[in-house]
Structures are given as structure tokens and as C-alpha cells.
XYZ file of C-alpha atoms in Angstrom:
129
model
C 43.298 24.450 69.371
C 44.676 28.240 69.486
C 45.095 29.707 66.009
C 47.143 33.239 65.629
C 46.482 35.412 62.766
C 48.612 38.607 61.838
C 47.026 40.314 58.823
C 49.245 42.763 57.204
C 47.670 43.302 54.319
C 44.638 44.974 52.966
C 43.259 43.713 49.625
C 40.049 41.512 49.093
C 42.053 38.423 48.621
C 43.553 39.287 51.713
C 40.603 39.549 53.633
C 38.753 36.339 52.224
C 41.806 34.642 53.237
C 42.217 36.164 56.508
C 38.518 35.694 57.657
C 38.159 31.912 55.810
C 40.763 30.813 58.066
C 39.382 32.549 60.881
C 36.089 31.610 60.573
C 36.256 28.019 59.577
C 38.253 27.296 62.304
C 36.070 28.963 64.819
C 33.582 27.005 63.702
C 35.631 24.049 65.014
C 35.887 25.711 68.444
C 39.195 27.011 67.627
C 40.538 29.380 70.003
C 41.161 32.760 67.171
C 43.134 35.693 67.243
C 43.672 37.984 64.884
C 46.059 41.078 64.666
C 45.234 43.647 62.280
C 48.298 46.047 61.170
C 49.150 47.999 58.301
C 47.221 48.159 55.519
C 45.565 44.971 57.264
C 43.804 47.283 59.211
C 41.670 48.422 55.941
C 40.004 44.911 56.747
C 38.233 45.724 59.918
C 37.931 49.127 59.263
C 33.948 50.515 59.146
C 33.886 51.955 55.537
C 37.332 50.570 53.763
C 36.485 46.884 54.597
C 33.298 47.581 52.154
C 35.496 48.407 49.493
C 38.605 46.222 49.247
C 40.882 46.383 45.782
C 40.492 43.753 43.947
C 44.109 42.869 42.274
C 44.281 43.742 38.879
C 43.333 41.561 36.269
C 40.804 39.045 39.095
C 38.160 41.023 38.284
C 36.495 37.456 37.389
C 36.513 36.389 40.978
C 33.804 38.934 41.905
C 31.448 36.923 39.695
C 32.721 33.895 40.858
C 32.121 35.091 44.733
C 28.824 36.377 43.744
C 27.999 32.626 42.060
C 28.911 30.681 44.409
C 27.298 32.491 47.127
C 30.337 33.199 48.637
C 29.258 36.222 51.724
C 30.543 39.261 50.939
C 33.835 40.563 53.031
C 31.413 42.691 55.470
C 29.084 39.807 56.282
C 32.461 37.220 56.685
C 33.757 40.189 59.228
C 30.531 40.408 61.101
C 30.573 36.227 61.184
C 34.101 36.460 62.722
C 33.062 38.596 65.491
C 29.545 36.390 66.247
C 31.678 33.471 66.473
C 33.950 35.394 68.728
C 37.204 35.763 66.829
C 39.432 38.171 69.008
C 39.985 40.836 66.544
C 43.189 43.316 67.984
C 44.081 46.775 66.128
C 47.217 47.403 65.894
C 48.168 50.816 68.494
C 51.623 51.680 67.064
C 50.341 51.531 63.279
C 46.843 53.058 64.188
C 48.990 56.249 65.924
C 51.009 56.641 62.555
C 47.817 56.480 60.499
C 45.930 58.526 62.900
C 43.443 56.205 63.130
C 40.720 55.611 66.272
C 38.926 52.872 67.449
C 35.836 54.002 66.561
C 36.511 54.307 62.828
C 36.550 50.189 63.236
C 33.955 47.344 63.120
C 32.547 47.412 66.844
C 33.756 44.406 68.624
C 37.767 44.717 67.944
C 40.168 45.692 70.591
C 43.335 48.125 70.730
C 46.585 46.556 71.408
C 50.434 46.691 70.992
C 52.874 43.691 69.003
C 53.185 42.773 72.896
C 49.548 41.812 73.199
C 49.283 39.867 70.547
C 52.654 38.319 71.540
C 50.971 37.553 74.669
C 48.096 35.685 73.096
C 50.110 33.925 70.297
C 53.067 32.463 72.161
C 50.767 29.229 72.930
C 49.349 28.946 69.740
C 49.517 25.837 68.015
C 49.110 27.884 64.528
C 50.109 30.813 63.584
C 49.789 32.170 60.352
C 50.500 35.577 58.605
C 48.532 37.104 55.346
């Protein structure tokens, strides 16, 4: 199975869903991709993904997380990329936030809407957060 992720969106309900997907079905051998644009790319980003808003009023999830053992985003990012989850930045959105690769997680590559095009036009899932 190939599964295509675009993540659009950078909140910490946005991330748990992003990288629960991701990394459950890895762990069925899925084939993942994920493309990271946006304010998505606050999710693989080295200090912003530490540090995701929580939406107002959810403040009780963060206890919840915490007592259900629940890995925090950093350690779910870190899983995603052991388990090999192809993790693209987006190039266009990364130029108008004069972003650079290195200010991501290592592990994630740089690529246009094309390359993820290319990757997702076989995939039997594809699913935007």
C-alpha cells in the first residue's frame, strides 16, 4: 500500500494527526509520503515542531497525552523518519518563508508540488491535514 500525506497545517492536533497516520501505517509496511507546506512545515521544523499551539480551549488534551503515554510530537517525528516515512519540504513555500533545509529535522528532503505529484499519483490513499 502507498499512502500520500499533504500537511498544510501547523498546530499540535495537526501534527498528532499527521504523524498517527503516518506512522501507524508504516508500521504496516505502508509505502509513506508526506508533503510538508505552509504552516505544515512548523511540523518538521527543528525548534517550532517542539512547540506546537495547542487550540484554544484543549488545553486538557496535554494531560490526556501525557496520561496515556501518548510520545510527544518530537519523538512521533523522529519515529516517522526511523520507520522511513519520506518526509518532502515544500521549495516554493520554504522560498517565501525564507526558510533552509537545515532549519528542519535531518532526514526530510526539498521538493516542488511536482515531486510530490510524482510520488502520489499511484497512491492508493491520499489524505490532506
Amino acid at each position: 500500500m502507498k499512502i500520500a500525506i499533504i500537511a498544510a497545517n501547523g498546530g499540535m492536533f495537526d501534527a498528532y494527526k499527521v504523524f498517527n497516520i503516518a506512522t501507524a501505517a508504516a508500521a504496516t509496511d505502508a509505502e509513506v509520503g508526506i508533503f510538508f507546506t505552509f504552516e505544515g512545515l512548523n511540523l518538521i521544523h527543528k525548534e517550532a515542531h517542539k512547540n506546537l499551539p495547542m487550540p484554544a480551549g484543549a488545553e486538557h488534551f496535554q494531560e490526556g497525552f501525557q496520561r496515556e503515554n501518548v510520545p510527544p510530537v518530537d519523538q512521533l517525528v523522529g519515529m516517522a523518519i526511523e520507520m522511513g516515512v519520506k518526509m518532502i519540504a515544500c521549495q516554493m513555500t520554504m522560498d517565501v518563508m525564507s526558510l533552509e533545509k537545515d532549519q528542519f529535522v535531518d532526514g526530510v528532503d526539498v521538493g516542488g508540488a511536482v515531486t510530490f505529484l510524482t510520488y502520489a499519483k499511484d497512491a492508493d490513499i491520499t489524505l490532506t491535514f
